[in-house]
Amino acid sequence: MADKKRILIVTQEMKPYTTLSQISEIVREYSQYIQENGVEVRILMPKFGTINERRHRLHEVVRLSGMNINVDDDDYPLIIKVASLPGTRMQVYFLDNEEFFKRKQVFKNEKDEFFEDNIDRTIFFCKGVIETVKKFGWAPDIVHVHGWMTSLLPAMLKTTYQNEPIFQNAQLVYSAYHVEEANKSFAPNFTEKMAANNLSEVVDAYLKDGVLDLNAGASKFSEGTIIGLEDVSVENITEPILPYQSELSNRYLEFYEELLGATEENV
């Protein structure tokens, strides 16, 4: 890139901390790749109870911790921890809360059932990301989000938080992966949850023929969408779209440049 751009990566998982799906490997490899190609990168993810703090050398960032995040009119304290990603010069910031993340499972209980409060955990995480970046005072050029747990972040940034100065020039990129299980879990009370968190206006974007599609909504509120896995459907995805990339390449950086260039042309 012509000058050193700031890329904020928000993900629900990343190797070596949380490895549940291909997302963890993709984010780990791609983040290092773009950082080594002249981009400034910061990574935010949930601090699940399965992450060993001692082994991965996490420590609390006191100046960033102590905020309360509102979910359904209840306040939940946000704790921020940080670690250096092994083999890189990147910092990973972990968002923690005892109510939502301390449990020793990630998304499912011992019976392999999706946690009923995963939608609340998603809302907490997405709001927490926004408040953490505000505390950073670090304005990203690109906000690139990965996984269904980040799927409400583009909508929040384009509605409730649209006037936040730190994000004013940021382009949003959504990587689409499999969201079928989350769609099914969130659907029964999605409209109610959005209303309780001042997001009623985004509901229609996430519903296709009355059926919840988190990929569709997140894509609608993003400047660009990347197909994260080969078998992810592009149906209901809003253009511009970067097709699935089987190997790391400059195509990611070129896609960023195209989005940033389009913005500059419209100024």
mmCIF file of C-alpha atoms in Angstrom:
data_model
loop_
_atom_site.group_PDB
_atom_site.id
_atom_site.type_symbol
_atom_site.label_atom_id
_atom_site.label_comp_id
_atom_site.label_asym_id
_atom_site.label_seq_id
_atom_site.Cartn_x
_atom_site.Cartn_y
_atom_site.Cartn_z
ATOM 1 C CA MET A 1 0.000 0.000 0.000
ATOM 2 C CA ALA A 2 1.222 3.487 -0.807
ATOM 3 C CA ASP A 3 1.356 4.618 2.823
ATOM 4 C CA LYS A 4 1.071 2.575 5.981
ATOM 5 C CA LYS A 5 -2.607 1.868 6.492
ATOM 6 C CA ARG A 6 -4.214 0.825 9.757
ATOM 7 C CA ILE A 7 -6.161 -2.416 9.623
ATOM 8 C CA LEU A 8 -8.354 -3.425 12.561
ATOM 9 C CA ILE A 9 -9.065 -7.161 12.499
ATOM 10 C CA VAL A 10 -11.987 -8.346 14.612
ATOM 11 C CA THR A 11 -12.449 -12.100 14.874
ATOM 12 C CA GLN A 12 -14.287 -14.640 16.996
ATOM 13 C CA GLU A 13 -11.292 -16.994 16.915
ATOM 14 C CA MET A 14 -7.624 -17.169 15.968
ATOM 15 C CA LYS A 15 -4.848 -19.689 16.302
ATOM 16 C CA PRO A 16 -3.214 -20.376 18.773
ATOM 17 C CA TYR A 17 -5.775 -18.964 21.225
ATOM 18 C CA THR A 18 -9.109 -20.354 20.021
ATOM 19 C CA THR A 19 -9.203 -22.956 17.250
ATOM 20 C CA LEU A 20 -12.711 -24.141 16.445
ATOM 21 C CA SER A 21 -12.844 -23.814 12.675
ATOM 22 C CA GLN A 22 -10.892 -22.759 9.607
ATOM 23 C CA ILE A 23 -11.431 -19.144 10.612
ATOM 24 C CA SER A 24 -8.703 -19.457 13.258
ATOM 25 C CA GLU A 25 -6.081 -20.533 10.724
ATOM 26 C CA ILE A 26 -7.178 -18.076 8.035
ATOM 27 C CA VAL A 27 -7.054 -15.065 10.364
ATOM 28 C CA ARG A 28 -3.707 -16.116 11.843
ATOM 29 C CA GLU A 29 -1.985 -16.497 8.469
ATOM 30 C CA TYR A 30 -3.619 -13.582 6.710
ATOM 31 C CA SER A 31 -3.012 -11.076 9.528
ATOM 32 C CA GLN A 32 0.706 -11.833 9.561
ATOM 33 C CA TYR A 33 0.839 -11.717 5.776
ATOM 34 C CA ILE A 34 -0.643 -8.234 5.499
ATOM 35 C CA GLN A 35 1.425 -6.967 8.443
ATOM 36 C CA GLU A 36 4.604 -8.126 6.716
ATOM 37 C CA ASN A 37 3.470 -6.283 3.595
ATOM 38 C CA GLY A 38 3.537 -2.840 5.137
ATOM 39 C CA VAL A 39 0.256 -2.614 7.039
ATOM 40 C CA GLU A 40 -0.250 -1.672 10.700
ATOM 41 C CA VAL A 41 -2.471 -4.332 12.271
ATOM 42 C CA ARG A 42 -4.362 -4.625 15.544
ATOM 43 C CA ILE A 43 -6.459 -7.668 16.387
ATOM 44 C CA LEU A 44 -9.427 -7.897 18.759
ATOM 45 C CA MET A 45 -11.108 -11.141 19.833
ATOM 46 C CA PRO A 46 -13.087 -12.560 22.788
ATOM 47 C CA LYS A 47 -11.140 -13.864 25.768
ATOM 48 C CA PHE A 48 -12.941 -17.174 26.152
ATOM 49 C CA GLY A 49 -12.451 -19.204 29.330
ATOM 50 C CA THR A 50 -10.693 -21.879 27.290
ATOM 51 C CA ILE A 51 -7.719 -19.563 26.657
ATOM 52 C CA ASN A 52 -4.813 -20.252 29.014
ATOM 53 C CA GLU A 53 -3.665 -16.816 30.171
ATOM 54 C CA ARG A 54 -0.363 -18.000 31.627
ATOM 55 C CA ARG A 55 0.656 -20.066 28.613
ATOM 56 C CA HIS A 56 -0.173 -17.265 26.182
ATOM 57 C CA ARG A 57 1.153 -14.509 28.472
ATOM 58 C CA LEU A 58 -1.960 -12.386 28.614
ATOM 59 C CA HIS A 59 -2.037 -9.412 30.927
ATOM 60 C CA GLU A 60 -4.675 -6.818 31.679
ATOM 61 C CA VAL A 61 -4.460 -3.365 30.104
ATOM 62 C CA VAL A 62 -5.655 -1.284 33.033
ATOM 63 C CA ARG A 63 -6.002 1.956 31.072
ATOM 64 C CA LEU A 64 -8.447 0.264 28.670
ATOM 65 C CA SER A 65 -10.401 -1.780 31.226
ATOM 66 C CA GLY A 66 -13.195 -0.672 33.515
ATOM 67 C CA MET A 67 -15.869 0.327 31.009
ATOM 68 C CA ASN A 68 -19.418 -0.975 31.245
ATOM 69 C CA ILE A 69 -21.119 -2.310 28.125
ATOM 70 C CA ASN A 70 -24.896 -2.124 27.980
ATOM 71 C CA VAL A 71 -26.816 -5.179 26.743
ATOM 72 C CA ASP A 72 -30.613 -5.220 27.092
ATOM 73 C CA ASP A 73 -30.400 -2.281 29.536
ATOM 74 C CA ASP A 74 -28.030 -4.188 31.824
ATOM 75 C CA ASP A 75 -24.416 -3.120 32.339
ATOM 76 C CA TYR A 76 -21.568 -5.614 32.068
ATOM 77 C CA PRO A 77 -17.948 -4.715 32.913
ATOM 78 C CA LEU A 78 -15.429 -4.980 30.093
ATOM 79 C CA ILE A 79 -11.893 -6.125 30.857
ATOM 80 C CA ILE A 80 -9.189 -5.790 28.185
ATOM 81 C CA LYS A 81 -6.160 -8.063 28.078
ATOM 82 C CA VAL A 82 -3.296 -8.166 25.605
ATOM 83 C CA ALA A 83 -0.682 -10.581 24.320
ATOM 84 C CA SER A 84 1.966 -10.577 21.611
ATOM 85 C CA LEU A 85 1.180 -12.962 18.769
ATOM 86 C CA PRO A 86 4.092 -15.451 18.640
ATOM 87 C CA GLY A 87 6.430 -15.038 15.694
ATOM 88 C CA THR A 88 5.095 -11.584 14.816
ATOM 89 C CA ARG A 89 5.218 -7.972 15.902
ATOM 90 C CA MET A 90 1.470 -7.803 16.415
ATOM 91 C CA GLN A 91 -0.594 -7.245 19.522
ATOM 92 C CA VAL A 92 -3.796 -9.183 20.153
ATOM 93 C CA TYR A 93 -6.368 -7.572 22.436
ATOM 94 C CA PHE A 94 -8.827 -9.818 24.266
ATOM 95 C CA LEU A 95 -12.254 -8.645 25.428
ATOM 96 C CA ASP A 96 -13.278 -10.339 28.657
ATOM 97 C CA ASN A 97 -16.326 -10.473 30.897
ATOM 98 C CA GLU A 98 -17.094 -13.009 33.595
ATOM 99 C CA GLU A 99 -20.770 -13.403 32.700
ATOM 100 C CA PHE A 100 -20.216 -14.001 28.990
ATOM 101 C CA PHE A 101 -16.752 -15.478 28.565
ATOM 102 C CA LYS A 102 -15.492 -17.148 31.739
ATOM 103 C CA ARG A 103 -17.256 -20.488 31.075
ATOM 104 C CA LYS A 104 -15.054 -23.364 29.925
ATOM 105 C CA GLN A 105 -16.866 -23.830 26.645
ATOM 106 C CA VAL A 106 -16.888 -21.458 23.695
ATOM 107 C CA PHE A 107 -20.175 -21.514 21.769
ATOM 108 C CA LYS A 108 -21.827 -24.774 22.889
ATOM 109 C CA ASN A 109 -22.579 -26.516 26.188
ATOM 110 C CA GLU A 110 -21.649 -30.042 27.235
ATOM 111 C CA LYS A 111 -24.605 -31.396 25.233
ATOM 112 C CA ASP A 112 -23.275 -29.726 22.068
ATOM 113 C CA GLU A 113 -26.133 -27.223 22.158
ATOM 114 C CA PHE A 114 -25.669 -23.601 21.106
ATOM 115 C CA PHE A 115 -25.672 -21.341 24.181
ATOM 116 C CA GLU A 116 -28.976 -19.470 24.421
ATOM 117 C CA ASP A 117 -27.148 -16.250 25.277
ATOM 118 C CA ASN A 118 -24.823 -16.308 22.248
ATOM 119 C CA ILE A 119 -26.770 -13.399 20.794
ATOM 120 C CA ASP A 120 -26.150 -11.393 23.995
ATOM 121 C CA ARG A 121 -22.475 -12.350 23.878
ATOM 122 C CA THR A 122 -22.371 -11.159 20.267
ATOM 123 C CA ILE A 123 -23.931 -7.809 21.138
ATOM 124 C CA PHE A 124 -21.554 -7.374 24.080
ATOM 125 C CA PHE A 125 -18.515 -8.242 21.971
ATOM 126 C CA CYS A 126 -19.420 -5.942 19.070
ATOM 127 C CA LYS A 127 -20.203 -2.996 21.350
ATOM 128 C CA GLY A 128 -17.059 -3.733 23.333
ATOM 129 C CA VAL A 129 -14.924 -3.609 20.197
ATOM 130 C CA ILE A 130 -16.225 -0.150 19.354
ATOM 131 C CA GLU A 131 -15.631 1.198 22.857
ATOM 132 C CA THR A 132 -12.142 -0.342 22.988
ATOM 133 C CA VAL A 133 -11.081 1.263 19.715
ATOM 134 C CA LYS A 134 -12.379 4.601 20.981
ATOM 135 C CA LYS A 135 -10.164 4.155 24.046
ATOM 136 C CA PHE A 136 -7.205 3.303 21.760
ATOM 137 C CA GLY A 137 -7.564 6.633 19.997
ATOM 138 C CA TRP A 138 -6.405 4.677 16.945
ATOM 139 C CA ALA A 139 -8.440 5.450 13.817
ATOM 140 C CA PRO A 140 -8.494 2.452 11.443
ATOM 141 C CA ASP A 141 -8.581 2.773 7.661
ATOM 142 C CA ILE A 142 -10.122 -0.692 7.341
ATOM 143 C CA VAL A 143 -12.229 -2.623 9.854
ATOM 144 C CA HIS A 144 -12.179 -6.272 8.741
ATOM 145 C CA VAL A 145 -14.464 -8.618 10.677
ATOM 146 C CA HIS A 146 -14.522 -12.430 10.699
ATOM 147 C CA GLY A 147 -17.230 -14.813 11.890
ATOM 148 C CA TRP A 148 -20.879 -14.646 12.941
ATOM 149 C CA MET A 149 -19.931 -13.204 16.334
ATOM 150 C CA THR A 150 -18.806 -10.055 14.498
ATOM 151 C CA SER A 151 -21.794 -9.910 12.146
ATOM 152 C CA LEU A 152 -23.588 -7.094 13.998
ATOM 153 C CA LEU A 153 -20.541 -4.829 14.088
ATOM 154 C CA PRO A 154 -20.985 -3.341 10.571
ATOM 155 C CA ALA A 155 -24.622 -2.514 11.346
ATOM 156 C CA MET A 156 -23.705 -0.843 14.640
ATOM 157 C CA LEU A 157 -21.013 1.266 12.983
ATOM 158 C CA LYS A 158 -23.415 2.414 10.264
ATOM 159 C CA THR A 159 -26.311 3.267 12.596
ATOM 160 C CA THR A 160 -26.004 3.684 16.375
ATOM 161 C CA TYR A 161 -22.303 4.606 16.219
ATOM 162 C CA GLN A 162 -22.260 6.316 12.823
ATOM 163 C CA ASN A 163 -21.071 9.642 14.240
ATOM 164 C CA GLU A 164 -18.087 8.277 16.162
ATOM 165 C CA PRO A 165 -15.087 10.331 14.915
ATOM 166 C CA ILE A 166 -12.613 7.449 15.291
ATOM 167 C CA PHE A 167 -14.463 5.426 12.623
ATOM 168 C CA GLN A 168 -15.417 8.264 10.277
ATOM 169 C CA ASN A 169 -12.992 7.285 7.515
ATOM 170 C CA ALA A 170 -13.022 3.525 8.074
ATOM 171 C CA GLN A 171 -14.072 1.124 5.334
ATOM 172 C CA LEU A 172 -15.832 -2.008 6.575
ATOM 173 C CA VAL A 173 -14.941 -5.432 5.193
ATOM 174 C CA TYR A 174 -16.863 -8.555 6.175
ATOM 175 C CA SER A 175 -15.504 -12.054 5.626
ATOM 176 C CA ALA A 176 -18.429 -14.432 5.153
ATOM 177 C CA TYR A 177 -18.214 -17.913 6.651
ATOM 178 C CA HIS A 178 -20.839 -20.461 7.695
ATOM 179 C CA VAL A 179 -23.528 -18.851 9.843
ATOM 180 C CA GLU A 180 -26.332 -21.409 9.598
ATOM 181 C CA GLU A 181 -26.203 -22.472 13.248
ATOM 182 C CA ALA A 182 -26.135 -18.899 14.511
ATOM 183 C CA ASN A 183 -28.980 -17.951 12.163
ATOM 184 C CA LYS A 184 -31.131 -20.717 13.615
ATOM 185 C CA SER A 185 -30.261 -19.814 17.217
ATOM 186 C CA PHE A 186 -30.698 -16.041 16.868
ATOM 187 C CA ALA A 187 -33.870 -16.095 14.754
ATOM 188 C CA PRO A 188 -36.609 -16.571 17.416
ATOM 189 C CA ASN A 189 -35.849 -13.329 19.285
ATOM 190 C CA PHE A 190 -33.656 -11.412 16.823
ATOM 191 C CA THR A 191 -36.118 -8.554 16.298
ATOM 192 C CA GLU A 192 -36.714 -8.224 20.051
ATOM 193 C CA LYS A 193 -32.978 -8.201 20.816
ATOM 194 C CA MET A 194 -32.272 -5.559 18.187
ATOM 195 C CA ALA A 195 -35.040 -3.357 19.595
ATOM 196 C CA ALA A 196 -33.668 -3.713 23.133
ATOM 197 C CA ASN A 197 -30.269 -2.503 21.924
ATOM 198 C CA ASN A 198 -31.374 0.453 19.767
ATOM 199 C CA LEU A 199 -30.889 -1.478 16.530
ATOM 200 C CA SER A 200 -34.455 -1.876 15.270
ATOM 201 C CA GLU A 201 -33.596 -0.113 12.020
ATOM 202 C CA VAL A 202 -31.142 -2.832 10.975
ATOM 203 C CA VAL A 203 -33.531 -5.793 11.221
ATOM 204 C CA ASP A 204 -34.783 -5.720 7.627
ATOM 205 C CA ALA A 205 -31.241 -5.928 6.247
ATOM 206 C CA TYR A 206 -30.686 -9.197 8.104
ATOM 207 C CA LEU A 207 -33.950 -10.804 6.957
ATOM 208 C CA LYS A 208 -34.244 -12.354 3.496
ATOM 209 C CA ASP A 209 -37.788 -13.464 2.692
ATOM 210 C CA GLY A 210 -38.431 -13.372 6.426
ATOM 211 C CA VAL A 211 -35.505 -15.660 7.243
ATOM 212 C CA LEU A 212 -32.515 -14.471 9.283
ATOM 213 C CA ASP A 213 -29.249 -14.326 7.322
ATOM 214 C CA LEU A 214 -26.376 -12.821 9.325
ATOM 215 C CA ASN A 215 -24.085 -12.861 6.287
ATOM 216 C CA ALA A 216 -26.584 -10.859 4.248
ATOM 217 C CA GLY A 217 -27.009 -8.181 6.903
ATOM 218 C CA ALA A 218 -23.320 -7.813 7.678
ATOM 219 C CA SER A 219 -22.540 -7.605 3.966
ATOM 220 C CA LYS A 220 -25.248 -4.991 3.425
ATOM 221 C CA PHE A 221 -23.635 -2.672 5.979
ATOM 222 C CA SER A 222 -20.062 -3.245 4.726
ATOM 223 C CA GLU A 223 -18.196 -1.567 1.882
ATOM 224 C CA GLY A 224 -16.894 -4.940 0.716
ATOM 225 C CA THR A 225 -17.329 -8.652 1.407
ATOM 226 C CA ILE A 226 -14.777 -11.455 1.153
ATOM 227 C CA ILE A 227 -15.965 -15.036 0.730
ATOM 228 C CA GLY A 228 -14.020 -16.773 3.486
ATOM 229 C CA LEU A 229 -14.558 -20.409 2.516
ATOM 230 C CA GLU A 230 -15.014 -22.091 -0.840
ATOM 231 C CA ASP A 231 -18.461 -23.515 -0.057
ATOM 232 C CA VAL A 232 -20.013 -20.347 1.398
ATOM 233 C CA SER A 233 -22.947 -19.138 -0.686
ATOM 234 C CA VAL A 234 -22.769 -15.701 -2.298
ATOM 235 C CA GLU A 235 -26.574 -15.533 -2.409
ATOM 236 C CA ASN A 236 -27.826 -12.380 -0.653
ATOM 237 C CA ILE A 237 -24.270 -10.984 -0.487
ATOM 238 C CA THR A 238 -23.895 -7.336 -1.474
ATOM 239 C CA GLU A 239 -21.212 -6.321 -3.988
ATOM 240 C CA PRO A 240 -18.329 -5.623 -4.216
ATOM 241 C CA ILE A 241 -17.305 -9.195 -3.463
ATOM 242 C CA LEU A 242 -13.832 -10.719 -3.353
ATOM 243 C CA PRO A 243 -14.246 -14.419 -4.215
ATOM 244 C CA TYR A 244 -12.723 -17.138 -2.062
ATOM 245 C CA GLN A 245 -8.924 -17.067 -2.155
ATOM 246 C CA SER A 246 -7.338 -20.501 -1.792
ATOM 247 C CA GLU A 247 -3.903 -19.025 -1.079
ATOM 248 C CA LEU A 248 -2.531 -15.928 0.599
ATOM 249 C CA SER A 249 -1.859 -13.250 -1.976
ATOM 250 C CA ASN A 250 -1.774 -9.513 -2.567
ATOM 251 C CA ARG A 251 -5.418 -9.746 -3.606
ATOM 252 C CA TYR A 252 -6.487 -8.921 -0.043
ATOM 253 C CA LEU A 253 -4.404 -5.753 -0.039
ATOM 254 C CA GLU A 254 -5.599 -4.868 -3.539
ATOM 255 C CA PHE A 255 -9.205 -5.239 -2.376
ATOM 256 C CA TYR A 256 -8.510 -2.873 0.512
ATOM 257 C CA GLU A 257 -6.910 -0.400 -1.903
ATOM 258 C CA GLU A 258 -9.913 -0.568 -4.223
ATOM 259 C CA LEU A 259 -12.285 0.247 -1.366
ATOM 260 C CA LEU A 260 -10.107 3.068 -0.060
ATOM 261 C CA GLY A 261 -9.661 4.419 -3.583
ATOM 262 C CA ALA A 262 -13.404 4.417 -4.192
ATOM 263 C CA THR A 263 -13.874 6.408 -0.993
ATOM 264 C CA GLU A 264 -11.299 9.012 -2.003
ATOM 265 C CA GLU A 265 -12.995 9.424 -5.389
ATOM 266 C CA ASN A 266 -16.292 10.164 -3.660
ATOM 267 C CA VAL A 267 -14.858 12.817 -1.351
#
